[in-house]
Amino acid sequence: MSKLDEARDILSVLEVPAKQQNGMCCCVLLAMAGITEDQCWGNATNNWIRIHDVIAFASENYGITYAENSRETIRKQAMHHFRNAAFIEDNGKATNSPNYRYRLTDEMLNLLQSYRSKVWDKNLEVFLNNHETLISLYASKRAVRKMPVKINGAGFTFSPGKHNALQKAIIEEFAPRFAPNSECLYVGDTVEKDLVKNEGKLRELGFIITLHDKMPDVVLYSAEKNWLYFIEAVTSVGPMEPKRIREIEEMTADVVAGKIYVTAFLDFQTFKKFSESLAWETEAWIAETPDHMIHLNGDKFFGPRK
């Protein structure tokens, strides 16, 4: 194997995510260890070096050219992750300091120097026992960041992100206030597209099941009132504008239940961005003021409050 292939093999057995096994990361590992194509890993060193030195090393020894303005990319895609995995350490200087340096940790140096030797397996086991792998570290971080949510009385989790935070608010804040005792017939997730999808009930109501990207973000049903709530969670795109209303009307041509169209926003700032495109005869709900609804319904609600 070439040294680049060997570097990839090392990163693989250390359970580094696939994105950190690319050519750039392999070059970084070789540069950090000072290993050229004709050297064995037993010659690895852990001298303090800059990202500029990594770029020069890759060009001089492996014929791979990285532009000087790619330093931030190398920092984010390789250095940041390698430091999280205890492969490398920095000298504690400010990142914009000309004296900022990285080097292999002593444990990583010892491991690399034993690659393809009789003690490699033992040293690898010791390293893995003492350092959490990036795959498990990042998986646990994602799990912590997931958002628990109760849907129809059952526990689910949404992936992190503004869109799912808004969907969680729709289910936990909007529904109890404006659709009490309703059932969630559909809600997606940015990772698991059809997190909840009650196809049987949707068909029973006359809903034509279509591709995910045609579905509203959240569909609620109140059996007591025989109302369907079609709700779009808008953080950057997709409000209840006239074109969107027509699409949903086409999907629900056979539905006899009452239809309510709602655009939900996290805050007033986002609402104001889309306010001019919202269709008449729809509702707008803003999560930061959950007790209130904005009605775009002409004279339907016109009249004195008392």
mmCIF file of C-alpha atoms in Angstrom:
data_model
loop_
_atom_site.group_PDB
_atom_site.id
_atom_site.type_symbol
_atom_site.label_atom_id
_atom_site.label_comp_id
_atom_site.label_asym_id
_atom_site.label_seq_id
_atom_site.Cartn_x
_atom_site.Cartn_y
_atom_site.Cartn_z
ATOM 1 C CA MET A 1 0.000 0.000 0.000
ATOM 2 C CA SER A 2 1.035 3.605 -0.524
ATOM 3 C CA LYS A 3 1.530 5.759 2.540
ATOM 4 C CA LEU A 4 -1.746 7.536 1.771
ATOM 5 C CA ASP A 5 -3.530 4.174 1.787
ATOM 6 C CA GLU A 6 -1.804 3.224 5.035
ATOM 7 C CA ALA A 7 -2.866 6.526 6.599
ATOM 8 C CA ARG A 8 -6.457 5.816 5.525
ATOM 9 C CA ASP A 9 -6.208 2.326 7.034
ATOM 10 C CA ILE A 10 -5.016 3.794 10.337
ATOM 11 C CA LEU A 11 -7.874 6.308 10.416
ATOM 12 C CA SER A 12 -10.341 3.545 9.574
ATOM 13 C CA VAL A 13 -9.297 1.221 12.418
ATOM 14 C CA LEU A 14 -9.359 4.212 14.768
ATOM 15 C CA GLU A 15 -13.077 4.528 13.867
ATOM 16 C CA VAL A 16 -12.896 7.938 12.309
ATOM 17 C CA PRO A 17 -16.001 9.037 10.333
ATOM 18 C CA ALA A 18 -15.773 8.506 6.563
ATOM 19 C CA LYS A 19 -15.487 12.270 5.940
ATOM 20 C CA GLN A 20 -12.281 12.311 7.978
ATOM 21 C CA GLN A 21 -10.764 9.466 5.945
ATOM 22 C CA ASN A 22 -10.492 11.548 2.762
ATOM 23 C CA GLY A 23 -7.247 12.447 0.990
ATOM 24 C CA MET A 24 -6.854 15.745 2.820
ATOM 25 C CA CYS A 25 -7.086 14.137 6.243
ATOM 26 C CA CYS A 26 -4.651 11.399 5.218
ATOM 27 C CA CYS A 27 -2.184 14.075 4.095
ATOM 28 C CA VAL A 28 -2.612 15.869 7.400
ATOM 29 C CA LEU A 29 -1.852 12.684 9.348
ATOM 30 C CA LEU A 30 1.272 12.022 7.257
ATOM 31 C CA ALA A 31 2.440 15.621 7.628
ATOM 32 C CA MET A 32 1.867 15.590 11.387
ATOM 33 C CA ALA A 33 3.994 12.428 11.613
ATOM 34 C CA GLY A 34 6.540 13.659 9.047
ATOM 35 C CA ILE A 35 6.242 10.426 7.063
ATOM 36 C CA THR A 36 7.272 10.446 3.400
ATOM 37 C CA GLU A 37 6.546 7.675 0.908
ATOM 38 C CA ASP A 38 9.896 5.934 1.435
ATOM 39 C CA GLN A 39 9.839 6.016 5.251
ATOM 40 C CA CYS A 40 8.399 3.493 7.664
ATOM 41 C CA TRP A 41 6.023 4.540 10.406
ATOM 42 C CA GLY A 42 8.651 3.808 13.018
ATOM 43 C CA ASN A 43 10.272 7.108 11.938
ATOM 44 C CA ALA A 44 7.204 9.150 12.879
ATOM 45 C CA THR A 45 7.820 12.361 14.823
ATOM 46 C CA ASN A 46 5.607 14.840 16.607
ATOM 47 C CA ASN A 47 7.242 18.186 15.956
ATOM 48 C CA TRP A 48 5.160 21.356 16.333
ATOM 49 C CA ILE A 49 3.937 22.469 12.877
ATOM 50 C CA ARG A 50 1.541 24.958 11.283
ATOM 51 C CA ILE A 51 -1.187 24.283 8.730
ATOM 52 C CA HIS A 52 1.061 26.116 6.246
ATOM 53 C CA ASP A 53 3.666 23.396 6.915
ATOM 54 C CA VAL A 54 1.056 20.693 6.218
ATOM 55 C CA ILE A 55 0.303 22.295 2.832
ATOM 56 C CA ALA A 56 4.014 22.488 1.976
ATOM 57 C CA PHE A 57 4.620 18.879 3.092
ATOM 58 C CA ALA A 58 1.767 17.538 0.921
ATOM 59 C CA SER A 59 3.087 19.398 -2.120
ATOM 60 C CA GLU A 60 6.769 18.512 -1.673
ATOM 61 C CA ASN A 61 6.334 14.853 -0.740
ATOM 62 C CA TYR A 62 3.065 13.690 -2.325
ATOM 63 C CA GLY A 63 2.543 16.101 -5.196
ATOM 64 C CA ILE A 64 -0.803 17.198 -3.767
ATOM 65 C CA THR A 65 -1.441 20.928 -3.975
ATOM 66 C CA TYR A 66 -3.641 22.808 -1.530
ATOM 67 C CA ALA A 67 -4.032 26.554 -1.926
ATOM 68 C CA GLU A 68 -2.999 28.748 0.983
ATOM 69 C CA ASN A 69 -6.613 29.911 1.326
ATOM 70 C CA SER A 70 -7.613 26.299 2.087
ATOM 71 C CA ARG A 71 -6.090 26.550 5.570
ATOM 72 C CA GLU A 72 -9.468 27.124 7.210
ATOM 73 C CA THR A 73 -10.892 24.111 5.378
ATOM 74 C CA ILE A 74 -8.022 21.947 6.662
ATOM 75 C CA ARG A 75 -8.545 23.321 10.156
ATOM 76 C CA LYS A 76 -12.272 22.528 10.135
ATOM 77 C CA GLN A 77 -12.236 19.217 8.257
ATOM 78 C CA ALA A 78 -9.129 17.656 9.786
ATOM 79 C CA MET A 79 -7.478 19.484 12.685
ATOM 80 C CA HIS A 80 -10.683 20.081 14.640
ATOM 81 C CA HIS A 81 -11.725 16.417 14.457
ATOM 82 C CA PHE A 82 -8.243 15.021 15.091
ATOM 83 C CA ARG A 83 -7.989 17.143 18.226
ATOM 84 C CA ASN A 84 -11.375 15.848 19.416
ATOM 85 C CA ALA A 85 -10.078 12.308 18.968
ATOM 86 C CA ALA A 86 -6.846 13.037 20.921
ATOM 87 C CA PHE A 87 -4.724 12.428 17.806
ATOM 88 C CA ILE A 88 -3.219 15.911 17.999
ATOM 89 C CA GLU A 89 -2.898 18.819 20.415
ATOM 90 C CA ASP A 90 -2.222 22.526 19.986
ATOM 91 C CA ASN A 91 0.150 24.801 21.857
ATOM 92 C CA GLY A 92 -2.590 26.909 23.414
ATOM 93 C CA LYS A 93 -1.897 30.071 21.417
ATOM 94 C CA ALA A 94 -4.713 32.076 19.799
ATOM 95 C CA THR A 95 -5.701 30.486 16.496
ATOM 96 C CA ASN A 96 -4.886 33.722 14.627
ATOM 97 C CA SER A 97 -1.425 33.917 16.201
ATOM 98 C CA PRO A 98 1.587 33.340 13.908
ATOM 99 C CA ASN A 99 2.959 31.113 16.692
ATOM 100 C CA TYR A 100 -0.066 28.730 16.712
ATOM 101 C CA ARG A 101 1.103 25.126 16.230
ATOM 102 C CA TYR A 102 -0.140 21.514 16.309
ATOM 103 C CA ARG A 103 1.584 18.241 17.007
ATOM 104 C CA LEU A 104 0.706 14.587 17.502
ATOM 105 C CA THR A 105 -0.059 13.623 21.080
ATOM 106 C CA ASP A 106 2.508 11.318 22.677
ATOM 107 C CA GLU A 107 -0.060 8.470 22.721
ATOM 108 C CA MET A 108 -0.799 8.894 19.017
ATOM 109 C CA LEU A 109 2.902 9.099 18.175
ATOM 110 C CA ASN A 110 3.558 5.865 20.039
ATOM 111 C CA LEU A 111 0.670 4.185 18.214
ATOM 112 C CA LEU A 112 1.780 5.352 14.757
ATOM 113 C CA GLN A 113 5.371 4.249 15.363
ATOM 114 C CA SER A 114 4.090 0.722 15.984
ATOM 115 C CA TYR A 115 2.002 0.465 12.785
ATOM 116 C CA ARG A 116 2.588 -2.889 11.068
ATOM 117 C CA SER A 117 4.780 -4.045 13.932
ATOM 118 C CA LYS A 118 4.218 -6.904 16.394
ATOM 119 C CA VAL A 119 2.902 -4.530 19.059
ATOM 120 C CA TRP A 120 0.440 -2.666 16.803
ATOM 121 C CA ASP A 121 -2.637 -4.637 17.861
ATOM 122 C CA LYS A 122 -1.807 -4.245 21.540
ATOM 123 C CA ASN A 123 -1.089 -0.519 21.231
ATOM 124 C CA LEU A 124 -4.257 -0.013 19.196
ATOM 125 C CA GLU A 125 -6.318 -1.748 21.887
ATOM 126 C CA VAL A 126 -4.767 0.433 24.598
ATOM 127 C CA PHE A 127 -5.438 3.618 22.597
ATOM 128 C CA LEU A 128 -9.062 2.708 21.893
ATOM 129 C CA ASN A 129 -9.643 1.754 25.532
ATOM 130 C CA ASN A 130 -8.354 5.127 26.698
ATOM 131 C CA HIS A 131 -9.908 7.376 24.046
ATOM 132 C CA GLU A 132 -13.506 7.488 22.830
ATOM 133 C CA THR A 133 -13.662 7.064 19.066
ATOM 134 C CA LEU A 134 -14.922 9.964 16.976
ATOM 135 C CA ILE A 135 -17.801 7.860 15.647
ATOM 136 C CA SER A 136 -19.088 7.079 19.141
ATOM 137 C CA LEU A 137 -18.265 10.592 20.422
ATOM 138 C CA TYR A 138 -20.208 12.294 17.654
ATOM 139 C CA ALA A 139 -23.048 9.770 17.861
ATOM 140 C CA SER A 140 -23.462 10.460 21.580
ATOM 141 C CA LYS A 141 -23.425 14.215 20.953
ATOM 142 C CA ARG A 142 -26.137 13.833 18.324
ATOM 143 C CA ALA A 143 -28.189 11.727 20.718
ATOM 144 C CA VAL A 144 -27.933 14.368 23.444
ATOM 145 C CA ARG A 145 -28.955 17.092 21.012
ATOM 146 C CA LYS A 146 -32.028 15.196 19.810
ATOM 147 C CA MET A 147 -35.292 16.749 20.931
ATOM 148 C CA PRO A 148 -37.768 14.481 22.746
ATOM 149 C CA VAL A 149 -41.406 15.008 21.794
ATOM 150 C CA LYS A 150 -44.687 13.331 22.727
ATOM 151 C CA ILE A 151 -46.818 12.548 19.686
ATOM 152 C CA ASN A 152 -50.205 10.894 20.235
ATOM 153 C CA GLY A 153 -49.023 9.901 23.704
ATOM 154 C CA ALA A 154 -45.910 8.069 22.442
ATOM 155 C CA GLY A 155 -42.310 9.191 22.812
ATOM 156 C CA PHE A 156 -40.314 10.245 19.742
ATOM 157 C CA THR A 157 -37.209 12.315 19.102
ATOM 158 C CA PHE A 158 -36.646 15.008 16.501
ATOM 159 C CA SER A 159 -33.228 15.614 15.004
ATOM 160 C CA PRO A 160 -31.653 18.947 16.042
ATOM 161 C CA GLY A 161 -32.402 22.051 13.986
ATOM 162 C CA LYS A 162 -34.731 25.053 13.770
ATOM 163 C CA HIS A 163 -37.283 23.324 11.555
ATOM 164 C CA ASN A 164 -37.740 20.435 13.971
ATOM 165 C CA ALA A 165 -37.750 22.796 16.958
ATOM 166 C CA LEU A 166 -40.708 24.539 15.324
ATOM 167 C CA GLN A 167 -42.464 21.232 14.618
ATOM 168 C CA LYS A 168 -42.002 20.294 18.276
ATOM 169 C CA ALA A 169 -43.605 23.621 19.251
ATOM 170 C CA ILE A 170 -46.526 22.969 16.886
ATOM 171 C CA ILE A 171 -47.247 19.620 18.513
ATOM 172 C CA GLU A 172 -46.633 20.663 22.126
ATOM 173 C CA GLU A 173 -47.780 24.306 22.096
ATOM 174 C CA PHE A 174 -50.065 24.927 19.109
ATOM 175 C CA ALA A 175 -52.083 21.704 19.218
ATOM 176 C CA PRO A 176 -53.217 21.885 22.883
ATOM 177 C CA ARG A 177 -54.303 25.526 22.419
ATOM 178 C CA PHE A 178 -55.919 25.517 18.983
ATOM 179 C CA ALA A 179 -56.500 21.837 18.152
ATOM 180 C CA PRO A 180 -57.264 20.260 21.551
ATOM 181 C CA ASN A 181 -57.561 16.462 21.659
ATOM 182 C CA SER A 182 -56.449 16.254 18.047
ATOM 183 C CA GLU A 183 -54.461 13.356 16.641
ATOM 184 C CA CYS A 184 -51.239 13.849 14.685
ATOM 185 C CA LEU A 185 -51.735 11.978 11.411
ATOM 186 C CA TYR A 186 -48.465 13.073 9.846
ATOM 187 C CA VAL A 187 -45.191 14.715 10.816
ATOM 188 C CA GLY A 188 -41.789 14.325 9.245
ATOM 189 C CA ASP A 189 -38.249 14.735 10.511
ATOM 190 C CA THR A 190 -35.270 16.222 8.704
ATOM 191 C CA VAL A 191 -33.594 12.789 8.985
ATOM 192 C CA GLU A 192 -36.511 10.338 9.193
ATOM 193 C CA LYS A 193 -38.921 11.754 6.615
ATOM 194 C CA ASP A 194 -42.102 9.973 7.738
ATOM 195 C CA LEU A 195 -41.667 9.972 11.513
ATOM 196 C CA VAL A 196 -45.429 9.613 12.014
ATOM 197 C CA LYS A 197 -47.694 8.693 9.097
ATOM 198 C CA ASN A 198 -51.149 7.227 9.770
ATOM 199 C CA GLU A 199 -51.899 6.150 6.208
ATOM 200 C CA GLY A 200 -55.032 4.229 7.211
ATOM 201 C CA LYS A 201 -56.698 7.246 8.807
ATOM 202 C CA LEU A 202 -55.580 9.575 6.034
ATOM 203 C CA ARG A 203 -57.125 7.311 3.404
ATOM 204 C CA GLU A 204 -60.268 6.907 5.503
ATOM 205 C CA LEU A 205 -60.643 10.699 5.461
ATOM 206 C CA GLY A 206 -60.223 10.723 1.686
ATOM 207 C CA PHE A 207 -56.629 11.900 1.601
ATOM 208 C CA ILE A 208 -54.630 10.856 -1.475
ATOM 209 C CA ILE A 209 -51.250 9.612 -0.225
ATOM 210 C CA THR A 210 -48.492 11.317 -2.198
ATOM 211 C CA LEU A 211 -44.738 11.791 -2.103
ATOM 212 C CA HIS A 212 -43.267 13.287 1.091
ATOM 213 C CA ASP A 213 -42.356 16.608 -0.484
ATOM 214 C CA LYS A 214 -46.039 17.248 -1.257
ATOM 215 C CA MET A 215 -47.177 16.661 2.316
ATOM 216 C CA PRO A 216 -47.666 19.547 4.748
ATOM 217 C CA ASP A 217 -45.109 19.462 7.552
ATOM 218 C CA VAL A 218 -47.727 18.565 10.175
ATOM 219 C CA VAL A 219 -51.265 17.198 9.746
ATOM 220 C CA LEU A 220 -53.580 17.169 12.770
ATOM 221 C CA TYR A 221 -57.134 15.806 12.935
ATOM 222 C CA SER A 222 -59.877 16.681 15.406
ATOM 223 C CA ALA A 223 -62.461 13.885 15.362
ATOM 224 C CA GLU A 224 -64.707 15.928 17.642
ATOM 225 C CA LYS A 225 -64.985 18.779 15.119
ATOM 226 C CA ASN A 226 -64.091 16.755 12.021
ATOM 227 C CA TRP A 227 -61.398 19.305 11.198
ATOM 228 C CA LEU A 228 -58.049 18.718 9.484
ATOM 229 C CA TYR A 229 -55.219 21.122 10.263
ATOM 230 C CA PHE A 230 -52.606 21.422 7.522
ATOM 231 C CA ILE A 231 -49.594 23.159 9.035
ATOM 232 C CA GLU A 232 -46.396 24.321 7.361
ATOM 233 C CA ALA A 233 -43.431 24.932 9.689
ATOM 234 C CA VAL A 234 -41.555 27.802 8.084
ATOM 235 C CA THR A 235 -38.012 28.733 9.031
ATOM 236 C CA SER A 236 -36.716 29.584 5.549
ATOM 237 C CA VAL A 237 -39.171 28.369 2.855
ATOM 238 C CA GLY A 238 -42.662 27.002 2.287
ATOM 239 C CA PRO A 239 -45.468 29.211 3.698
ATOM 240 C CA MET A 240 -49.170 28.681 2.988
ATOM 241 C CA GLU A 241 -49.212 30.758 -0.172
ATOM 242 C CA PRO A 242 -51.907 30.404 -2.865
ATOM 243 C CA LYS A 243 -49.890 27.906 -4.923
ATOM 244 C CA ARG A 244 -49.368 25.690 -1.876
ATOM 245 C CA ILE A 245 -53.079 25.833 -1.023
ATOM 246 C CA ARG A 246 -53.937 24.617 -4.542
ATOM 247 C CA GLU A 247 -51.512 21.697 -4.227
ATOM 248 C CA ILE A 248 -53.073 20.573 -0.946
ATOM 249 C CA GLU A 249 -56.590 21.046 -2.344
ATOM 250 C CA GLU A 250 -55.701 18.708 -5.197
ATOM 251 C CA MET A 251 -54.485 16.070 -2.751
ATOM 252 C CA THR A 252 -57.591 16.402 -0.603
ATOM 253 C CA ALA A 253 -60.278 16.738 -3.268
ATOM 254 C CA ASP A 254 -62.216 13.805 -1.726
ATOM 255 C CA VAL A 255 -61.833 15.004 1.877
ATOM 256 C CA VAL A 256 -65.091 16.214 3.417
ATOM 257 C CA ALA A 257 -63.623 17.209 6.787
ATOM 258 C CA GLY A 258 -63.142 20.917 7.440
ATOM 259 C CA LYS A 259 -59.752 22.133 6.291
ATOM 260 C CA ILE A 260 -57.674 24.658 8.207
ATOM 261 C CA TYR A 261 -54.449 26.005 6.720
ATOM 262 C CA VAL A 262 -51.797 27.263 9.107
ATOM 263 C CA THR A 263 -48.314 28.673 8.620
ATOM 264 C CA ALA A 264 -46.211 28.400 11.774
ATOM 265 C CA PHE A 265 -43.155 30.537 12.521
ATOM 266 C CA LEU A 266 -40.604 30.535 15.326
ATOM 267 C CA ASP A 267 -40.634 34.337 15.708
ATOM 268 C CA PHE A 268 -42.084 37.606 14.431
ATOM 269 C CA GLN A 269 -38.975 38.360 12.398
ATOM 270 C CA THR A 270 -39.536 35.285 10.217
ATOM 271 C CA PHE A 271 -43.284 35.992 10.035
ATOM 272 C CA LYS A 272 -42.639 39.511 8.725
ATOM 273 C CA LYS A 273 -40.351 38.101 6.034
ATOM 274 C CA PHE A 274 -43.199 35.966 4.625
ATOM 275 C CA SER A 275 -46.275 37.990 5.616
ATOM 276 C CA GLU A 276 -46.895 39.419 2.142
ATOM 277 C CA SER A 277 -46.936 35.967 0.505
ATOM 278 C CA LEU A 278 -49.421 34.316 2.885
ATOM 279 C CA ALA A 279 -52.716 33.273 1.310
ATOM 280 C CA TRP A 280 -56.040 34.734 2.452
ATOM 281 C CA GLU A 281 -58.344 32.391 4.360
ATOM 282 C CA THR A 282 -55.355 30.939 6.246
ATOM 283 C CA GLU A 283 -53.921 31.314 9.742
ATOM 284 C CA ALA A 284 -50.472 32.278 11.028
ATOM 285 C CA TRP A 285 -49.096 31.124 14.373
ATOM 286 C CA ILE A 286 -45.877 32.353 15.986
ATOM 287 C CA ALA A 287 -44.212 30.091 18.531
ATOM 288 C CA GLU A 288 -42.750 32.916 20.609
ATOM 289 C CA THR A 289 -46.323 34.152 21.340
ATOM 290 C CA PRO A 290 -48.115 30.784 21.459
ATOM 291 C CA ASP A 291 -51.438 32.007 22.901
ATOM 292 C CA HIS A 292 -52.308 34.093 19.845
ATOM 293 C CA MET A 293 -53.233 33.421 16.243
ATOM 294 C CA ILE A 294 -53.170 35.761 13.253
ATOM 295 C CA HIS A 295 -56.273 35.331 11.065
ATOM 296 C CA LEU A 296 -56.096 36.217 7.381
ATOM 297 C CA ASN A 297 -59.801 35.552 6.944
ATOM 298 C CA GLY A 298 -61.446 38.794 5.817
ATOM 299 C CA ASP A 299 -64.727 39.499 7.610
ATOM 300 C CA LYS A 300 -65.133 36.008 9.088
ATOM 301 C CA PHE A 301 -64.026 37.261 12.520
ATOM 302 C CA PHE A 302 -65.015 40.917 12.031
ATOM 303 C CA GLY A 303 -67.029 42.431 14.884
ATOM 304 C CA PRO A 304 -66.828 43.753 18.419
ATOM 305 C CA ARG A 305 -65.139 41.516 21.017
ATOM 306 C CA LYS A 306 -67.865 42.230 23.605
#
